[in-house]
Coordinates of C-alpha atoms and ligand atoms in Angstrom, one line a residue:
M1 CA 0.0 0.0 0.0
P2 CA 1.4 3.4 -0.9
T3 CA 2.3 5.9 1.7
R4 CA -0.3 8.7 1.6
V5 CA 1.0 12.1 2.3
L6 CA -1.4 13.6 4.8
A7 CA -0.8 17.2 4.0
S8 CA -2.5 20.4 4.9
T9 CA -3.2 23.1 2.4
R10 CA -1.4 25.5 4.8
V11 CA 2.4 25.6 4.3
S12 CA 5.3 27.3 6.0
S13 CA 7.2 30.0 4.1
E14 CA 10.2 27.7 3.5
T15 CA 8.1 25.3 1.5
T16 CA 7.1 27.8 -1.2
G17 CA 9.1 28.4 -4.3
L18 CA 6.7 27.0 -6.8
R19 CA 6.0 28.5 -10.1
G20 CA 3.4 31.2 -10.1
H21 CA -0.3 30.8 -10.7
S22 CA -3.0 33.2 -11.7
G23 CA -5.1 32.5 -8.6
P24 CA -5.4 34.8 -5.6
P25 CA -2.6 35.0 -3.0
V26 CA -4.1 32.3 -0.8
A27 CA -3.6 29.9 -3.8
S28 CA 0.2 30.6 -3.9
A29 CA 0.5 29.7 -0.2
A30 CA -1.5 26.5 -0.7
M31 CA 0.6 24.9 -3.4
A32 CA 3.4 23.2 -1.7
M33 CA 1.4 20.2 -0.4
L34 CA -2.2 19.3 -1.0
D35 CA -4.3 16.4 0.1
L36 CA -6.3 15.4 -3.0
R37 CA -8.5 13.3 -0.7
L38 CA -8.8 10.6 -3.3
D39 CA -9.7 7.0 -2.4
D40 CA -6.3 5.1 -2.3
D41 CA -7.9 1.9 -3.6
E42 CA -9.3 3.8 -6.6
L43 CA -6.0 5.5 -7.2
S44 CA -4.0 2.3 -6.9
S45 CA -6.3 0.4 -9.3
C46 CA -4.4 1.6 -12.4
V47 CA -1.8 -1.0 -13.5
Q48 CA -0.4 1.4 -16.0
C49 CA -1.0 -0.9 -19.0
G50 CA -1.7 2.0 -21.3
L51 CA -4.7 0.4 -23.0
C52 CA -6.7 3.6 -22.5
L53 CA -4.2 5.8 -24.3
P54 CA -5.7 5.5 -27.8
H55 CA -9.1 6.4 -26.4
C56 CA -7.9 9.6 -24.9
P57 CA -8.5 12.7 -27.1
T58 CA -5.9 14.8 -25.4
F59 CA -3.2 12.1 -25.8
R60 CA -4.3 11.6 -29.4
A61 CA -4.0 15.3 -30.1
T62 CA -0.6 15.8 -28.4
G63 CA 1.1 12.5 -28.0
E64 CA 2.1 13.7 -24.5
E65 CA 2.1 11.0 -21.8
G66 CA 1.2 13.5 -19.2
L67 CA -2.0 14.3 -21.1
S68 CA -3.1 10.7 -21.1
P69 CA -5.2 8.9 -18.4
R70 CA -2.1 7.0 -17.2
G71 CA 0.0 10.1 -17.0
R72 CA -2.7 12.0 -15.2
I73 CA -3.1 9.2 -12.7
D74 CA 0.6 9.1 -12.1
A75 CA 0.5 12.8 -11.5
M76 CA -2.3 12.4 -9.0
R77 CA -0.2 9.7 -7.2
G78 CA 2.7 12.1 -7.1
V79 CA 0.7 14.7 -5.2
Q80 CA -1.3 12.3 -3.0
W81 CA 1.4 9.7 -2.3
R82 CA 4.8 11.2 -3.0
G83 CA 4.2 14.7 -1.6
Q84 CA 4.8 16.5 -4.8
A85 CA 3.5 20.0 -5.1
P86 CA 0.4 20.7 -7.2
D87 CA 2.5 23.0 -9.4
D88 CA 1.6 24.6 -12.7
D89 CA 2.3 21.5 -14.7
F90 CA 0.1 19.4 -12.4
V91 CA -2.7 21.9 -12.8
R92 CA -2.2 21.9 -16.6
L93 CA -2.5 18.1 -16.8
M94 CA -5.8 18.2 -14.8
E95 CA -7.3 21.2 -16.5
T96 CA -6.7 19.9 -20.0
C97 CA -8.6 16.7 -19.3
V98 CA -11.9 16.9 -21.2
Q99 CA -13.6 14.6 -18.6
C100 CA -15.0 12.7 -21.5
R101 CA -14.3 9.4 -19.7
G102 CA -13.5 7.6 -22.9
C103 CA -10.7 6.0 -20.9
E104 CA -13.2 4.2 -18.6
P105 CA -14.7 1.6 -20.9
A106 CA -11.3 1.0 -22.4
C107 CA -9.8 0.1 -19.0
P108 CA -9.5 -3.6 -18.1
S109 CA -8.9 -2.7 -14.5
G110 CA -12.1 -0.7 -14.1
V111 CA -10.3 2.5 -13.0
P112 CA -13.0 5.0 -12.0
F113 CA -11.2 7.8 -13.8
G114 CA -14.1 10.3 -13.8
H115 CA -14.4 10.0 -10.0
L116 CA -10.6 10.5 -9.6
M117 CA -10.6 13.5 -11.8
E118 CA -13.7 15.1 -10.1
G119 CA -12.1 14.6 -6.7
T120 CA -8.8 16.1 -7.9
R121 CA -10.6 19.1 -9.3
H122 CA -12.6 19.4 -6.1
A123 CA -9.4 19.7 -4.1
L124 CA -7.8 22.1 -6.6
A125 CA -10.9 24.3 -6.7
D126 CA -11.0 24.4 -2.9
A127 CA -7.4 25.6 -3.0
H128 CA -8.3 28.1 -5.8
L129 CA -5.9 26.5 -8.2
V130 CA -8.6 25.8 -10.8
A131 CA -12.0 27.3 -11.6
P132 CA -11.1 31.0 -11.7
R133 CA -13.6 33.6 -10.5
S134 CA -14.8 34.4 -14.0
L135 CA -15.9 30.7 -14.4
R136 CA -17.6 30.6 -11.0
V137 CA -19.5 33.8 -11.9
G138 CA -20.4 32.3 -15.3
L139 CA -21.6 29.0 -13.8
S140 CA -23.7 30.9 -11.3
V141 CA -25.9 32.2 -14.1
L142 CA -26.9 28.7 -15.1
G143 CA -29.2 28.5 -12.1
R144 CA -31.0 31.7 -13.1
P145 CA -32.8 30.8 -16.3
R146 CA -34.2 34.2 -17.1
L147 CA -30.8 35.8 -16.9
L148 CA -29.3 33.0 -18.9
R149 CA -31.9 33.4 -21.7
A150 CA -31.5 37.2 -21.7
G151 CA -27.7 36.9 -21.9
S152 CA -28.0 34.3 -24.7
T153 CA -30.4 36.5 -26.7
L154 CA -28.0 39.4 -26.4
L155 CA -25.2 37.2 -27.6
A156 CA -27.3 36.0 -30.5
L157 CA -28.1 39.6 -31.5
A158 CA -24.3 40.5 -31.2
Q159 CA -23.6 37.5 -33.5
R160 CA -26.1 38.9 -36.1
L161 CA -24.3 42.3 -35.9
H162 CA -20.9 40.6 -36.4
L163 CA -19.8 41.7 -33.0
V164 CA -18.7 38.3 -31.9
P165 CA -15.4 37.2 -33.5
R166 CA -15.3 33.9 -35.3
R167 CA -12.4 32.8 -33.0
A168 CA -14.9 32.7 -30.1
G169 CA -16.0 29.4 -31.7
L170 CA -19.7 29.9 -31.0
A171 CA -22.3 28.4 -33.2
R172 CA -25.2 30.6 -34.2
L173 CA -27.4 31.0 -31.2
P174 CA -31.2 31.4 -31.5
I175 CA -32.9 34.7 -31.0
R176 CA -36.4 33.2 -30.9
R177 CA -37.0 30.0 -28.9
G178 CA -40.8 29.6 -29.1
P179 CA -42.9 29.0 -26.0
P180 CA -41.6 27.0 -23.1
L181 CA -43.0 23.5 -22.5
V182 CA -46.2 23.3 -20.6
G183 CA -46.9 20.0 -18.8
T184 CA -49.8 17.7 -19.8
G185 CA -49.9 15.3 -16.9
A186 CA -47.7 13.2 -14.6
D187 CA -46.6 10.0 -16.4
V188 CA -43.0 11.3 -16.7
W189 CA -41.0 14.5 -16.0
V190 CA -39.2 16.2 -18.8
F191 CA -36.0 17.8 -17.5
T192 CA -35.6 21.0 -19.5
G193 CA -32.2 22.1 -18.1
C194 CA -30.5 25.5 -18.4
V195 CA -28.4 25.7 -21.6
M196 CA -30.6 23.2 -23.4
D197 CA -33.7 25.3 -22.8
A198 CA -31.9 28.5 -23.8
W199 CA -30.3 27.1 -27.0
Q200 CA -32.3 24.1 -28.1
R201 CA -35.9 24.6 -26.9
A202 CA -37.2 23.2 -30.1
T203 CA -35.8 19.8 -29.1
H204 CA -37.9 20.0 -25.9
R205 CA -41.0 20.4 -28.1
A206 CA -39.9 17.5 -30.2
T207 CA -39.3 15.4 -27.1
A208 CA -42.7 16.4 -25.7
A209 CA -44.4 15.5 -29.1
L210 CA -42.8 12.1 -29.1
I211 CA -43.8 11.4 -25.5
T212 CA -47.4 12.5 -26.3
A213 CA -47.4 10.3 -29.4
T214 CA -46.7 7.2 -27.2
G215 CA -49.9 8.1 -25.3
A216 CA -48.0 9.3 -22.2
T217 CA -48.3 12.6 -20.4
Y218 CA -45.5 14.7 -19.0
A219 CA -44.8 17.3 -16.3
V220 CA -42.2 20.1 -16.5
P221 CA -40.2 21.1 -13.4
P222 CA -40.2 24.7 -12.1
A223 CA -37.3 27.0 -12.8
A224 CA -35.7 26.2 -9.5
G225 CA -34.9 22.8 -10.9
S226 CA -33.4 24.0 -14.2
C227 CA -29.7 23.3 -13.6
C228 CA -28.4 19.8 -12.8
G229 CA -25.0 21.0 -11.6
A230 CA -23.0 18.9 -14.1
L231 CA -20.7 21.8 -15.1
H232 CA -20.1 22.7 -11.5
A233 CA -19.1 19.2 -10.7
H234 CA -16.7 19.1 -13.7
A235 CA -15.1 22.4 -12.5
G236 CA -14.5 21.0 -9.1
L237 CA -17.2 23.2 -7.4
H238 CA -18.5 20.3 -5.4
D239 CA -20.7 22.2 -3.0
D240 CA -22.4 24.2 -5.8
A241 CA -23.0 20.9 -7.7
V242 CA -24.6 19.3 -4.6
R243 CA -26.8 22.4 -4.1
R244 CA -27.9 22.2 -7.8
A245 CA -28.6 18.5 -7.5
E246 CA -30.7 19.0 -4.4
A247 CA -32.8 21.7 -6.1
T248 CA -33.2 19.5 -9.2
M249 CA -34.4 16.6 -7.1
A250 CA -36.8 18.7 -5.1
A251 CA -38.3 20.1 -8.3
M252 CA -39.3 16.6 -9.5
P253 CA -40.8 14.7 -6.6
G254 CA -42.6 11.4 -6.7
S255 CA -41.7 8.3 -8.5
A256 CA -42.3 9.1 -12.2
P257 CA -39.3 8.6 -14.6
V258 CA -37.2 11.7 -15.2
V259 CA -36.7 11.9 -19.0
V260 CA -33.5 13.8 -20.1
N261 CA -32.6 14.8 -23.6
S262 CA -29.2 16.3 -22.8
A263 CA -26.5 13.5 -22.4
G264 CA -24.3 15.6 -20.1
C265 CA -27.2 16.4 -17.8
G266 CA -28.5 12.8 -17.8
A267 CA -25.0 11.4 -16.9
A268 CA -24.7 13.8 -14.0
M269 CA -28.2 13.1 -12.7
K270 CA -27.6 9.3 -12.9
E271 CA -24.6 9.9 -10.6
Y272 CA -26.5 11.9 -8.0
G273 CA -26.3 9.0 -5.6
R274 CA -22.5 9.3 -5.4
L275 CA -22.5 13.1 -5.6
V276 CA -25.0 13.8 -2.9
G277 CA -24.5 10.6 -0.9
T278 CA -28.0 10.1 0.4
P279 CA -30.6 7.3 0.0
A280 CA -33.0 9.8 -1.6
A281 CA -30.4 10.8 -4.2
V282 CA -29.8 7.1 -5.0
T283 CA -33.5 6.6 -5.5
F284 CA -33.8 9.8 -7.6
A285 CA -30.9 8.7 -9.8
A286 CA -32.5 5.4 -10.5
R287 CA -35.5 7.3 -12.0
V288 CA -33.4 9.2 -14.5
V289 CA -33.6 7.9 -18.1
D290 CA -32.2 9.2 -21.3
V291 CA -34.9 10.1 -23.8
H292 CA -33.6 7.5 -26.3
E293 CA -33.7 4.7 -23.7
W294 CA -37.3 5.7 -22.9
L295 CA -38.4 5.9 -26.5
A296 CA -36.5 2.7 -27.6
A297 CA -38.7 0.7 -25.3
R298 CA -41.9 2.2 -26.8
L299 CA -41.1 2.3 -30.6
D300 CA -44.2 0.2 -31.2
Q301 CA -46.4 3.0 -29.7
L302 CA -45.0 5.6 -32.1
P303 CA -46.6 6.2 -35.5
T304 CA -45.3 4.2 -38.4
P305 CA -43.1 6.4 -40.7
E306 CA -44.4 7.0 -44.2
A307 CA -43.1 4.8 -46.9
G308 CA -40.5 6.4 -49.1
P309 CA -36.8 7.2 -49.1
R310 CA -35.3 7.2 -45.7
P311 CA -32.7 9.9 -44.8
K312 CA -29.2 8.9 -44.0
V313 CA -28.0 10.2 -40.6
V314 CA -24.5 10.1 -39.2
V315 CA -24.5 9.4 -35.5
Q316 CA -22.1 11.2 -33.3
D317 CA -22.1 9.8 -29.8
P318 CA -21.8 12.3 -26.9
C319 CA -19.2 10.9 -24.5
H320 CA -21.5 11.2 -21.6
L321 CA -24.1 9.1 -23.4
R322 CA -21.7 6.5 -24.7
H323 CA -18.9 6.2 -22.0
V324 CA -20.8 7.2 -18.9
Q325 CA -24.5 6.3 -19.4
R326 CA -23.6 3.5 -21.9
A327 CA -26.9 4.4 -23.6
H328 CA -25.7 5.0 -27.2
L329 CA -27.4 1.9 -28.7
P330 CA -30.9 3.2 -28.0
V331 CA -30.1 6.2 -30.1
R332 CA -29.5 3.9 -33.0
A333 CA -32.8 2.0 -32.3
V334 CA -34.7 5.3 -32.2
L335 CA -33.1 6.8 -35.3
G336 CA -33.4 3.5 -37.1
H337 CA -37.2 3.8 -36.8
V338 CA -37.1 6.5 -39.5
A339 CA -33.6 6.7 -41.0
D340 CA -30.6 4.8 -42.1
V341 CA -27.9 5.2 -39.4
V342 CA -24.3 5.9 -40.6
E343 CA -21.5 5.1 -38.1
L344 CA -18.3 6.9 -37.5
D345 CA -15.2 4.8 -37.5
D346 CA -13.3 6.5 -34.6
D347 CA -14.6 4.3 -31.8
G348 CA -16.5 7.1 -30.1
L349 CA -13.6 9.5 -29.6
C350 CA -14.5 12.8 -28.0
C351 CA -15.3 15.8 -30.1
G352 CA -13.7 18.3 -27.7
A353 CA -16.8 20.0 -26.5
G354 CA -16.7 18.9 -22.8
G355 CA -19.2 21.2 -21.2
A356 CA -17.2 24.5 -20.8
Y357 CA -14.0 22.9 -22.0
A358 CA -14.2 24.4 -25.5
A359 CA -14.3 27.8 -23.9
L360 CA -11.6 27.1 -21.4
Q361 CA -9.2 25.2 -23.6
P362 CA -10.0 26.5 -27.0
A363 CA -6.7 25.5 -28.7
L364 CA -6.8 21.8 -27.6
A365 CA -10.6 21.6 -28.0
G366 CA -10.1 22.9 -31.6
E367 CA -7.4 20.3 -32.4
I368 CA -9.6 17.5 -31.0
R369 CA -12.6 18.8 -33.0
D370 CA -10.5 18.9 -36.2
R371 CA -10.1 15.1 -36.0
K372 CA -13.8 14.6 -35.4
V373 CA -14.7 16.9 -38.2
A374 CA -12.4 14.9 -40.6
V375 CA -14.0 11.6 -39.5
I376 CA -17.5 13.0 -40.0
A377 CA -16.7 14.5 -43.4
D378 CA -15.4 11.1 -44.5
A379 CA -18.6 9.4 -43.3
M380 CA -20.8 11.9 -45.0
A381 CA -18.9 11.7 -48.2
A382 CA -19.0 7.9 -48.3
S383 CA -22.7 7.6 -47.3
G384 CA -24.3 10.6 -48.9
A385 CA -25.7 11.6 -45.4
T386 CA -26.5 15.3 -45.1
V387 CA -27.0 15.6 -41.4
V388 CA -25.3 14.5 -38.1
A389 CA -27.3 13.6 -35.0
S390 CA -25.9 14.2 -31.5
A391 CA -27.8 14.1 -28.2
N392 CA -25.9 16.7 -26.3
P393 CA -26.2 20.5 -26.6
G394 CA -22.4 21.0 -26.1
C395 CA -21.5 18.7 -28.9
V396 CA -24.1 20.1 -31.2
M397 CA -22.9 23.7 -30.7
H398 CA -19.2 22.8 -30.8
L399 CA -19.5 20.8 -34.1
A400 CA -22.0 23.3 -35.6
A401 CA -19.5 26.0 -35.0
A402 CA -17.1 24.1 -37.3
G403 CA -19.8 24.0 -40.1
I404 CA -21.2 20.5 -39.4
P405 CA -25.0 20.3 -40.0
M406 CA -26.0 19.1 -36.5
R407 CA -29.4 18.0 -35.1
H408 CA -30.7 16.3 -32.0
P409 CA -32.0 12.7 -32.8
A410 CA -35.3 13.6 -31.2
D411 CA -35.7 16.5 -33.7
I412 CA -35.1 14.1 -36.6
L413 CA -37.4 11.5 -35.3
A414 CA -40.3 13.9 -34.6
E415 CA -39.9 15.5 -38.0
Q416 CA -39.9 12.3 -39.9
L417 CA -43.0 11.1 -38.0
G418 CA -44.8 14.4 -38.9
L419 CA -45.0 15.4 -35.2
T420 CA -43.4 18.8 -35.5
Ligands
SF4_501 S1 -6.4 3.7 -16.5 FE1 -6.8 1.5 -16.9 S2 -6.3 1.2 -19.1 FE2 -5.3 3.2 -18.5 S3 -3.2 2.6 -17.9 FE3 -4.5 2.5 -16.0 S4 -5.2 0.4 -15.9 FE4 -4.4 0.7 -18.0
SF4_502 S1 -11.5 11.7 -19.3 FE1 -11.1 11.8 -21.5 S2 -9.5 13.5 -21.7 FE2 -9.5 12.8 -19.6 S3 -7.9 11.3 -19.4 FE3 -9.9 10.1 -19.8 S4 -9.9 9.9 -22.0 FE4 -8.4 11.5 -21.6

């Protein structure tokens, strides 16, 4: 068993001398030793075989061992077990991880990499070594839907006036969203989310139309339950993430399934049991279901598509649907009801969106996206497909900003069935 360094974040003056950080002064004084508070069994479960490396987008883009899962785990061990300082390079290795978790299904030892990374970011955020103030302020807006929508509309107007530079990497945002969803009953909840409701509300209407077409009714949570906390958890802002999770759970009481059409939100909500750590959170998490899982079990209740040529649709799997929820196959079942599914041949490699990652690490996110765009272009050229389906708003916006014609699978299904 490795020796764990039980270190305080308080250090004496002779232990400083680390390279500078952009954080506040308290951060500088906290860098010499830091207890990451990771589970030693989880940290020791990596046998350093390297089988995860080809599945890691940052390793594929850079070829740098430190930017691979194995390299990052070794760096975590260095800080937790060997008393190494969480210096600039350590922070860089952690901040550049997309948290796509593509390394998890590839790992024969079952290393819970996502848990290790979230824990590391939590410790670093507590020490103000990651998650700068600007990010914390930005994330605080997510729980205030009116403010988020107003800000999004202003940004959309600025785009139309060419005031937003192309290098910002933003896809075209909607100025009009149409009316919000209004519940029709209580068979299921439809989680509307924050960014999803601001940027892709039409997908909520398509989701609602599909649920209605199966004969079920749906309820919509109040605004207080509009942000699941996924981005806060990714940033290491654990307490904020727990507060969001508790508000989200309180907004959707009862036992009805919670249908989610954003892969990142669904993945976070399915892990509320671990995040919040209460029996109620475990029970809630078990109610969460991705919309494709829910629909795939009810395809016989949907209308039969009209005879005629079927569209060809390239499927791009959001990492949090494929690697975390492991719910990418229902997307194919649902789309296959109305279209011919075209696969990518990159084994589900990340597109580089990663929640706020594309904004925080634009250069690396751009390199990762370039690879995905090339794979998509090949698949479209070979198949004749004219549209790409992806079930996560981050992926849709990130790839759309590179000129890829993106849609949510629910939009395609509802349209082909004449429901929207
Ligand atoms: S994380 Fe898993 S796959 Fe990667 S090096 Fe460690 S044991 Fe091997
Ligand atoms: S989560 Fe993704 S980016 Fe991070 S180490 Fe694993 S594969 Fe690489």
